[in-house]
Short mmCIF file of C-alpha atoms and ligand atoms in Angstrom, two decimals:
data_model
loop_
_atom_site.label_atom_id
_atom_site.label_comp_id
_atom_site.label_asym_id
_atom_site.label_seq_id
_atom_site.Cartn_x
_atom_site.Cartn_y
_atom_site.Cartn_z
CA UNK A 1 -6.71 21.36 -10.71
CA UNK A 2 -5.47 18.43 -9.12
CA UNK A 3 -3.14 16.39 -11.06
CA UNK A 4 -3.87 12.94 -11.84
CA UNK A 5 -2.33 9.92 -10.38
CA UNK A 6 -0.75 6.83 -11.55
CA UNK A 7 0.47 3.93 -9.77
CA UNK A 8 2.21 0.99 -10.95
CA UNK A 9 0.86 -2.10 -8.92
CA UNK A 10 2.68 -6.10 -8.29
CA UNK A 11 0.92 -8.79 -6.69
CA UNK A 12 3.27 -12.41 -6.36
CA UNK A 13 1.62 -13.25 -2.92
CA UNK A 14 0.33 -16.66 -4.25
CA UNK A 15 0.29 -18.36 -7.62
CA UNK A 16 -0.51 -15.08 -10.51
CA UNK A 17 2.17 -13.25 -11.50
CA UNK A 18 0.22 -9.68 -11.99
CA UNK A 19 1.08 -5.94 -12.57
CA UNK A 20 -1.17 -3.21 -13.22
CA UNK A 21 -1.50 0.78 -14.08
CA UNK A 22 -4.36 2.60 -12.29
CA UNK A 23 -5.24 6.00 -12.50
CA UNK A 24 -6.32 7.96 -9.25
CA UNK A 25 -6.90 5.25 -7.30
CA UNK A 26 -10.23 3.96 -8.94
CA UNK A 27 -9.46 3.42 -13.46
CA UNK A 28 -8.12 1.02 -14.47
CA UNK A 29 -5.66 1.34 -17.41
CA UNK A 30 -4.05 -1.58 -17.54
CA UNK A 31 -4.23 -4.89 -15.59
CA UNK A 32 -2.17 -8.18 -16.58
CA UNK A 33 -2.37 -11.30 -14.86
CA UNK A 34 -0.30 -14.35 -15.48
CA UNK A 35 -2.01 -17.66 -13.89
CA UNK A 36 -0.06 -20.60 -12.43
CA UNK A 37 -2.80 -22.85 -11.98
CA UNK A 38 -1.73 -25.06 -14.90
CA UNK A 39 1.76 -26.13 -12.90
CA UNK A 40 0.40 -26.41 -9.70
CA UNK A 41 -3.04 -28.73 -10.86
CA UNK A 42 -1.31 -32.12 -11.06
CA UNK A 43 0.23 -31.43 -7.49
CA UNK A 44 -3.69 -30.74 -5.93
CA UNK A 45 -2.55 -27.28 -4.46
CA UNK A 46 0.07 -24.62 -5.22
CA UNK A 47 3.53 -25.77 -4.65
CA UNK A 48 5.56 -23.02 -3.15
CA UNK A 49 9.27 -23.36 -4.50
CA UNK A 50 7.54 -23.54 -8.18
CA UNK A 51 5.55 -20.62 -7.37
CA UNK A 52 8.50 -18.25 -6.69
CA UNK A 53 10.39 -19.90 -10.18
CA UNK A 54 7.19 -18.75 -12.08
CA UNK A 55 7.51 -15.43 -10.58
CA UNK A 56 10.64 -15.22 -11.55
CA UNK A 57 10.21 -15.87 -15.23
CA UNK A 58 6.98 -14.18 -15.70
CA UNK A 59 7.81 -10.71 -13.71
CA UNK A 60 9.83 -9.02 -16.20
CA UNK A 61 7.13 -10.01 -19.33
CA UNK A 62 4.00 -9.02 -17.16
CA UNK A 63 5.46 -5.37 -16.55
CA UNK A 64 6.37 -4.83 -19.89
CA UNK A 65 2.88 -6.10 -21.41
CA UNK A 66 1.06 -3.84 -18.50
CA UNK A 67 3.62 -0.76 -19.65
CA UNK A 68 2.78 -1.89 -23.73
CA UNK A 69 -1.30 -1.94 -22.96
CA UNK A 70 -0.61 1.62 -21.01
CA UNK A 71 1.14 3.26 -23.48
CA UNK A 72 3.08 4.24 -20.64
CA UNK A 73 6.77 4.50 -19.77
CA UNK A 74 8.19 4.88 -15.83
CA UNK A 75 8.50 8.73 -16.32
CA UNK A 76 4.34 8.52 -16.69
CA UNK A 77 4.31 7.13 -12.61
CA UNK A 78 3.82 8.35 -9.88
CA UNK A 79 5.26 5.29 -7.22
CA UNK A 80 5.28 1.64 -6.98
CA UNK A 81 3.30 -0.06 -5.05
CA UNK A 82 3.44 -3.91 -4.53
CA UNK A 83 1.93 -6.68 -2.29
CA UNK A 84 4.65 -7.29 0.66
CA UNK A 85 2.10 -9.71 2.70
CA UNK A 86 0.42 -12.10 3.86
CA UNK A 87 1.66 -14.90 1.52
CA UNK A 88 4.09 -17.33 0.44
CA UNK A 89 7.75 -15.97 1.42
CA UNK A 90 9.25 -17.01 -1.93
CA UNK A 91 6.60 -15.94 -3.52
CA UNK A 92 6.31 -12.51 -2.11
CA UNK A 93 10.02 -12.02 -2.34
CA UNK A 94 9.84 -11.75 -6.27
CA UNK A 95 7.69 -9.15 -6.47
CA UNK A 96 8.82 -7.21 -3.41
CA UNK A 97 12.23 -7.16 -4.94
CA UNK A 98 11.23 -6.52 -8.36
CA UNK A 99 9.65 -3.20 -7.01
CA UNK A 100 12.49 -2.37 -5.03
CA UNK A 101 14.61 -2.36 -8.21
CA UNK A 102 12.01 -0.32 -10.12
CA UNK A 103 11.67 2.65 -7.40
CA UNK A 104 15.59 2.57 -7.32
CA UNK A 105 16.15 2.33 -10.50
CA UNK A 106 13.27 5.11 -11.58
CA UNK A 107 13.41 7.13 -8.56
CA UNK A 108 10.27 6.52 -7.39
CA UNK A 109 8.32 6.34 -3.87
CA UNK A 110 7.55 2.57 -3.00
CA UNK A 111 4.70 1.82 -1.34
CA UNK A 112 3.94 -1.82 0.46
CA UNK A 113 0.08 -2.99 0.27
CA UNK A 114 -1.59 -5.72 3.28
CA UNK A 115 -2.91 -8.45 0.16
CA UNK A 116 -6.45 -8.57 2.10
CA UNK A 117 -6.73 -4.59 1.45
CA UNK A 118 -5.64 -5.22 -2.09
CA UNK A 119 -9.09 -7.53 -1.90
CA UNK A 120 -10.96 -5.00 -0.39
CA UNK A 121 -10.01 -2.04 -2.40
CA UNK A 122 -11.02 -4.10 -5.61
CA UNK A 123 -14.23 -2.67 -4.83
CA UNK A 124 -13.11 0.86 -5.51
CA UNK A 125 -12.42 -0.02 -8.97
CA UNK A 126 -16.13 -0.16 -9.14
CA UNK A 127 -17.67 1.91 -6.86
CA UNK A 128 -16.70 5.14 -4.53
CA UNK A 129 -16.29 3.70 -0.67
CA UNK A 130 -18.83 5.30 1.33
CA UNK A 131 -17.81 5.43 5.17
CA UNK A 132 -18.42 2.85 7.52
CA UNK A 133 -18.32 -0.04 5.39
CA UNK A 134 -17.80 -3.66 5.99
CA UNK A 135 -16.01 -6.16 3.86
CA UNK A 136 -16.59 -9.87 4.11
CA UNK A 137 -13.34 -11.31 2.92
CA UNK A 138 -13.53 -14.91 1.33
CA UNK A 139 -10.25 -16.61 0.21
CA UNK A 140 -7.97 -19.30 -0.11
CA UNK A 141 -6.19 -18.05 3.32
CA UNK A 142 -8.78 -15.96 4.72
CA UNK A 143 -12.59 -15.28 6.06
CA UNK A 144 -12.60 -12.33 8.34
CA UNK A 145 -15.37 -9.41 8.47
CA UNK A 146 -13.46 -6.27 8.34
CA UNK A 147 -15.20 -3.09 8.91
CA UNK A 148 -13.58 0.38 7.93
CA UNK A 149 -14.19 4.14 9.37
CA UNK A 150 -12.20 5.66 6.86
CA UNK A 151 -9.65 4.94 3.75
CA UNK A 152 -6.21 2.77 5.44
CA UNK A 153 -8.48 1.86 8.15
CA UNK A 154 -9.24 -2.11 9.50
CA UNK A 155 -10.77 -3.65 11.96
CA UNK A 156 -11.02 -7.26 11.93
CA UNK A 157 -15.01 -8.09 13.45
CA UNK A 158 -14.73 -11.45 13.06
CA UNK A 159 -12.47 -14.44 11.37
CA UNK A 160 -11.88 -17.98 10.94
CA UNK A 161 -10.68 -19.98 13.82
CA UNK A 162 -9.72 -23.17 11.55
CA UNK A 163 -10.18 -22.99 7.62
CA UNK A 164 -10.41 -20.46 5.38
CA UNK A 165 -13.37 -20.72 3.30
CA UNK A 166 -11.76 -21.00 0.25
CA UNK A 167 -9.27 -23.56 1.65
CA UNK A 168 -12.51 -25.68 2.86
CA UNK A 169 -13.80 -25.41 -0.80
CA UNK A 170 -10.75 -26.79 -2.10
CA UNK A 171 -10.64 -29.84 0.50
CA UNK A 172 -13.61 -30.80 -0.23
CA UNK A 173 -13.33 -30.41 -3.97
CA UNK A 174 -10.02 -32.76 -3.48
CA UNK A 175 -12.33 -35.39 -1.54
CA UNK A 176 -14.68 -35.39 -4.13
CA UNK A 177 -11.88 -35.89 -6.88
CA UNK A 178 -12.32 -32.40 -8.04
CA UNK A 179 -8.93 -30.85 -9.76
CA UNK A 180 -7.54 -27.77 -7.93
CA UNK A 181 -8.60 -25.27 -7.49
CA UNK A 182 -11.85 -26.68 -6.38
CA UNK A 183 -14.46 -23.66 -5.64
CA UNK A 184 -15.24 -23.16 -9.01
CA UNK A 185 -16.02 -26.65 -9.55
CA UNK A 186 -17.98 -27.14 -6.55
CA UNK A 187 -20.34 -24.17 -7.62
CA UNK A 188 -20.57 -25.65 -10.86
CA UNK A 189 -21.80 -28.87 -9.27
CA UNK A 190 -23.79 -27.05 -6.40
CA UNK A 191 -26.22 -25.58 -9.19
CA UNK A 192 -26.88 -28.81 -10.90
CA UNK A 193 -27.96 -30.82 -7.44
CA UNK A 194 -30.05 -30.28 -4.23
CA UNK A 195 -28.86 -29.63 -0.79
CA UNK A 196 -30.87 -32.66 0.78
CA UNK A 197 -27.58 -33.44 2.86
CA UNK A 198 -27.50 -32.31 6.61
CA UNK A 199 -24.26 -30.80 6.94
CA UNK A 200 -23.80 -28.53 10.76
CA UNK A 201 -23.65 -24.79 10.38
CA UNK A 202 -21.34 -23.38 13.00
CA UNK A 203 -22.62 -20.51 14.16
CA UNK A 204 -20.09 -20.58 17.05
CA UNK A 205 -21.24 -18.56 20.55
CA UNK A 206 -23.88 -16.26 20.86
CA UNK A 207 -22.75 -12.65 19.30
CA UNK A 208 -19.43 -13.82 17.60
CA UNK A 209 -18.49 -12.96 14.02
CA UNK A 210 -15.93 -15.44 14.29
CA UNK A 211 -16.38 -18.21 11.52
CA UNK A 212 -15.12 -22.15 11.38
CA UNK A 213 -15.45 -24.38 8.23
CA UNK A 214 -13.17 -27.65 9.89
CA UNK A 215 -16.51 -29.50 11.36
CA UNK A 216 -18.35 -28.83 7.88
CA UNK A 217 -15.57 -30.25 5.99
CA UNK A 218 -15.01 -33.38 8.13
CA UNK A 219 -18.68 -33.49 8.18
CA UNK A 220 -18.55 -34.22 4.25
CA UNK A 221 -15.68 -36.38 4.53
CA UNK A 222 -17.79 -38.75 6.55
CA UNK A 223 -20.93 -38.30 4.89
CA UNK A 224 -18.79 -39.89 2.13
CA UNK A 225 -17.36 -42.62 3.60
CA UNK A 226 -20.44 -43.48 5.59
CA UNK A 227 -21.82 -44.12 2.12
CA UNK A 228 -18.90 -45.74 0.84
CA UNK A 229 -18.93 -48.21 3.75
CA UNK A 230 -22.37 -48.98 3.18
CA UNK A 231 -22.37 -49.39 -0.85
CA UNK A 232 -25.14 -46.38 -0.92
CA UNK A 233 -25.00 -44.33 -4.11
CA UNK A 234 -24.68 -40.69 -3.06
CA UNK A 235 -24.52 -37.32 -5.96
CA UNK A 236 -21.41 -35.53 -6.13
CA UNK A 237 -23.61 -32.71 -6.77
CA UNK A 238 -26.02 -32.98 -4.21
CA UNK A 239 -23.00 -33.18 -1.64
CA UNK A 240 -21.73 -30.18 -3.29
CA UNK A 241 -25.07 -27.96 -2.81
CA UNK A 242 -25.33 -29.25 0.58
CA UNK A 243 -21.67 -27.59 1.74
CA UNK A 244 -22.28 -24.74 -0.62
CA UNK A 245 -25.35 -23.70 1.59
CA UNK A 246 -24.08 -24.24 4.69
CA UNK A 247 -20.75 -21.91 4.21
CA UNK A 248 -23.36 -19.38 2.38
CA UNK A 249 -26.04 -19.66 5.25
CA UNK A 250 -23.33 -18.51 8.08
CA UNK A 251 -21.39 -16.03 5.66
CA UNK A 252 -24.69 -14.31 4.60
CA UNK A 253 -26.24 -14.29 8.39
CA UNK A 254 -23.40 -12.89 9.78
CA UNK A 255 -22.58 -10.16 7.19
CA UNK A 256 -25.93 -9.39 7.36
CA UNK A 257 -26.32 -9.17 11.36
CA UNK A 258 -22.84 -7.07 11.00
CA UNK A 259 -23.63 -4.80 8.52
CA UNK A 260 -26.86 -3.89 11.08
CA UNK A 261 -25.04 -3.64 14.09
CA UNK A 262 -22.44 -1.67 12.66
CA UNK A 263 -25.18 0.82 10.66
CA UNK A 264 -22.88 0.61 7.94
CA UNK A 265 -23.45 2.06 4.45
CA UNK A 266 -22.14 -0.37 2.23
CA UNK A 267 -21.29 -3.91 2.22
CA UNK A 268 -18.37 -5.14 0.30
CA UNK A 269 -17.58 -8.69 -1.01
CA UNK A 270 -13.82 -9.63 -1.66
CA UNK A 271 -11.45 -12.16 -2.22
CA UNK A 272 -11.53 -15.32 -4.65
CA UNK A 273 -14.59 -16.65 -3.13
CA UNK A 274 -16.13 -14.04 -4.12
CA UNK A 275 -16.57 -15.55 -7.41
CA UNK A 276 -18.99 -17.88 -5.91
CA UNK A 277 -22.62 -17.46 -8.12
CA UNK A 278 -24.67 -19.20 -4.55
CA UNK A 279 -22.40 -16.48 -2.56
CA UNK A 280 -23.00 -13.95 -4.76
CA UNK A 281 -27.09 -14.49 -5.31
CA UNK A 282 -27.80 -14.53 -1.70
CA UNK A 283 -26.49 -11.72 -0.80
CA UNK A 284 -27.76 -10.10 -3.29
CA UNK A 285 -31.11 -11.37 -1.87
CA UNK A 286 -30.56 -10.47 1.37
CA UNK A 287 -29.22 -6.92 1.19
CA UNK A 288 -32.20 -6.20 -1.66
CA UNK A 289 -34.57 -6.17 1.44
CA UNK A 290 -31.74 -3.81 3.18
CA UNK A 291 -32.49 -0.25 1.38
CA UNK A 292 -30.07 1.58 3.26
CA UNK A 293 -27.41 -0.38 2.74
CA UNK A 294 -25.40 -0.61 -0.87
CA UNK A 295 -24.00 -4.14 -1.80
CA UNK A 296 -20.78 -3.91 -3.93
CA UNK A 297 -19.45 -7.08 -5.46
CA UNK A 298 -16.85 -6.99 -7.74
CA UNK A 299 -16.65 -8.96 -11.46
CA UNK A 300 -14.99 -12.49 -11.58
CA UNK A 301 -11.97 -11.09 -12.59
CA UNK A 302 -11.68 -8.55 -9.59
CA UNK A 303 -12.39 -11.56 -7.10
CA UNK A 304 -9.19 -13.23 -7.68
CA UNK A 305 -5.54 -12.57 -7.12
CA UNK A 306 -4.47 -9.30 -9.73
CA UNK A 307 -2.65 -6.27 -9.12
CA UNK A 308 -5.12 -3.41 -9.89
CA UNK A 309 -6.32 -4.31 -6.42
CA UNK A 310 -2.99 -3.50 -5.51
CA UNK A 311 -2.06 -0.28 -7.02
CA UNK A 312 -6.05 0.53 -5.89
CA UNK A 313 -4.88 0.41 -2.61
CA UNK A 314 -1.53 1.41 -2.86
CA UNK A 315 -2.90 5.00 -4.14
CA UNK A 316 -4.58 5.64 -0.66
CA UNK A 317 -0.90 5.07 1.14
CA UNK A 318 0.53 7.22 -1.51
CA UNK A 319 -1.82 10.47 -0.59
CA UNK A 320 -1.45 9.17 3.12
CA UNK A 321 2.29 9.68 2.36
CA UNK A 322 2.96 6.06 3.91
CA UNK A 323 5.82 5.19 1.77
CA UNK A 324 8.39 2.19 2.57
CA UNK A 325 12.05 2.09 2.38
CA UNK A 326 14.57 -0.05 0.30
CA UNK A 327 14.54 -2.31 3.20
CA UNK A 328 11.27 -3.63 3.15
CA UNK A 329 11.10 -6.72 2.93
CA UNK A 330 8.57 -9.58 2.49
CA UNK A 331 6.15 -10.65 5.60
CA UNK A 332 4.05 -13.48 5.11
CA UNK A 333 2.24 -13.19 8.24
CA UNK A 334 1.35 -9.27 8.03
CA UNK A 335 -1.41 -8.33 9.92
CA UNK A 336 -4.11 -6.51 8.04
CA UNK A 337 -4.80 -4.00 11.80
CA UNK A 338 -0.95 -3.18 11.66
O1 LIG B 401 -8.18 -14.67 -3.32
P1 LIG B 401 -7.66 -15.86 -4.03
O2 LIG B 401 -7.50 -15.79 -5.53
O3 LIG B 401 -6.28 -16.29 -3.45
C1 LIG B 401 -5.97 -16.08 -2.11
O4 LIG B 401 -5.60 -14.93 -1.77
O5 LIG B 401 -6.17 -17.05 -1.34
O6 LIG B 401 -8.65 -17.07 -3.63
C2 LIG B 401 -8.46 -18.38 -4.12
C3 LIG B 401 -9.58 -19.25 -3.56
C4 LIG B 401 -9.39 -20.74 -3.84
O7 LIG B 401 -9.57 -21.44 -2.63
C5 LIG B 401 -10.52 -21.07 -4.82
O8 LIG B 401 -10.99 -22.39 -4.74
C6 LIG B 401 -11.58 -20.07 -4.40
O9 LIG B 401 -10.85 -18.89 -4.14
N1 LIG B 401 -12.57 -19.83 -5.46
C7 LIG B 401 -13.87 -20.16 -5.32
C8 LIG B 401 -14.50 -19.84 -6.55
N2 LIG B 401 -13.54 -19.31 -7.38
C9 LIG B 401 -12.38 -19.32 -6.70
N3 LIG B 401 -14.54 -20.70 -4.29
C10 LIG B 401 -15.85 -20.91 -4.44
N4 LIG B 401 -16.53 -20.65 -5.59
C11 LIG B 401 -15.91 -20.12 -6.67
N5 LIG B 401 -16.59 -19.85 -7.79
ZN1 LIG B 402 -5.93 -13.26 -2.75
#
């Protein structure tokens, strides 16, 4: 019988302090998560320096709760995997260094996890991957279709070439006096009003995956001054439905026209966009009409930044046998393909 894994997972890319025990990959047995968004609010965005101070205090107190709700001790692991990039430097840093310490200290294998596969492999906690599969990715740094062959595998399809989806969310939230983060408000205000607005759609050339959400957000921008200028009442939440369907009319078309040309067998959703409800229902719509294809989406509390996602995809580098040295470091440019 094969024995059972456990990894221990970090994740200090951005603003949540998280650790987490998962069992073979895909159980979850304990996952803690430590939010920042209180400090950062009054600033409109996460401030970087008092991001890494947060880590700082909280990292010792997460691990110990995630070890408490385990019942576990370090002698119960089997490695350490953390999140070594893309993300804030400082940030990164605490956790990378906090799992160096660890694998010293408990002689254990380290393992370094890309934060988009950390996303992606939230999915696992719910369902087994079935092979190829393609991931729409929808954060606060990143939109990029990524399609996988096989476990450790990415191609990148198609990506952003300005804003992030998440990022335009959050501009426009700010525009609209919205407090940060602002995609959860924005969906909140989408469902209340109409999209009678005409905001563009960039669909970009003929055949590309690639995605841009700059024009839509400056488009909303002057839809609001316009008004302004000329005294005309306009709804906050009919603005809000308006860019809602736009970013959800491109993401859905070209997941779905991706997911075809790639004859893939499932479609997975990831990253803290994925919390969107308009996101979530239309694709839900759409792939219902797609038999063949399975659409995975995981729960609110997959979608954003935690560290089961982590250790979920640190286990497939640990049976790869991709292990890292006491010299990694932190790289908060790392290339998801890499
Ligand atoms: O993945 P994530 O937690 O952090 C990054 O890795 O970037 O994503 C955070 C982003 C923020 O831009 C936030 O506004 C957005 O996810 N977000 C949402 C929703 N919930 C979080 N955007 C739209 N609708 C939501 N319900
Ligand atoms: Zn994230």
């Amino acid at each position: 019988m094969k024995k059972d894994i456990y990894i221990l997972g970090l994740e200090t890319s951005c603003d949540e302090t998280a650790a987490a025990i998962i069992k073979n990959g895909r159980d979850i047995i304990a996952n803690v998560v430590s939010s920042q968004i209180e400090s950062h609010k009054r600033f409109g965005g996460v401030v970087p320096e008092i991001a890494s101070r947060h880590h700082v205090e909280q990292i010792t107190l997460v691990l110990e709760e995630t070890l408490h709700q385990a019942d576990m001790t370090f002698s119960d692991l089997d490695a350490i995997a953390v999140t070594k990039g893309p993300g804030l430097v400082g940030s990164l840093l605490v956790g990378v260094n906090a799992a160096k310490a660890l694998a010293f200290a408990h002689q254990l294998p380290l393992i370094g996890v890309h934060h988009i596969a950390g996303h992606i492999y939230a999915n696992r906690l719910m369902k087994e991957f079935a092979f190829p599969l393609l991931s729409l990715v929808v954060s606060g740094g990143h939109t990029e279709l990524v399609l996988m062959e096989e476990h450790g595998s990415f191609q990148v399809i198609g990506e952003t070439r300005d804003d992030a989806a998440g990022e335009a969310y959050d501009k426009v939230a700010r525009t609209l006096n919205l407090p940060y983060p602002g995609g959860p408000h924005i969906d909140r205000l989408a469902a209340q009003g109409q999209p009678v607005i005409d905001l563009p759609r960039a669909w970009l050339e003929e055949g590309s995956y690639d995605f841009s959400f700059s024009g839509l957000k400056s488009a909303v921008i002057n839809t609001l001054h316009n008004a302004e200028q000329r005294k005309q009442a306009i709804k906050a939440e009919d603005v809000a439905a308006s860019f809602q369907q736009s970013v959800i009319d491109v993401l859905t078309a070209k997941t779905v026209k991706a997911a075809k040309e790639y004859r893939v067998k499932q479609v997975l959703l990831a990253g803290g966009v994925a919390a969107n409800k308009g996101l979530r229902a239309a694709l839900e719509e759409q792939f219902a009409e797609l038999a063949d294809i399975e659409l995975i989406i995981p729960p609110l509390s997959l979608c954003t930044d935690n560290a089961a996602m982590i250790a979920a995809a640190g286990t497939v580098l640990y049976e790869q046998g991709k292990f890292e040295d006491l010299a990694m470091n932190g790289y908060p440019g790392l290339d998801i393909e890499q």
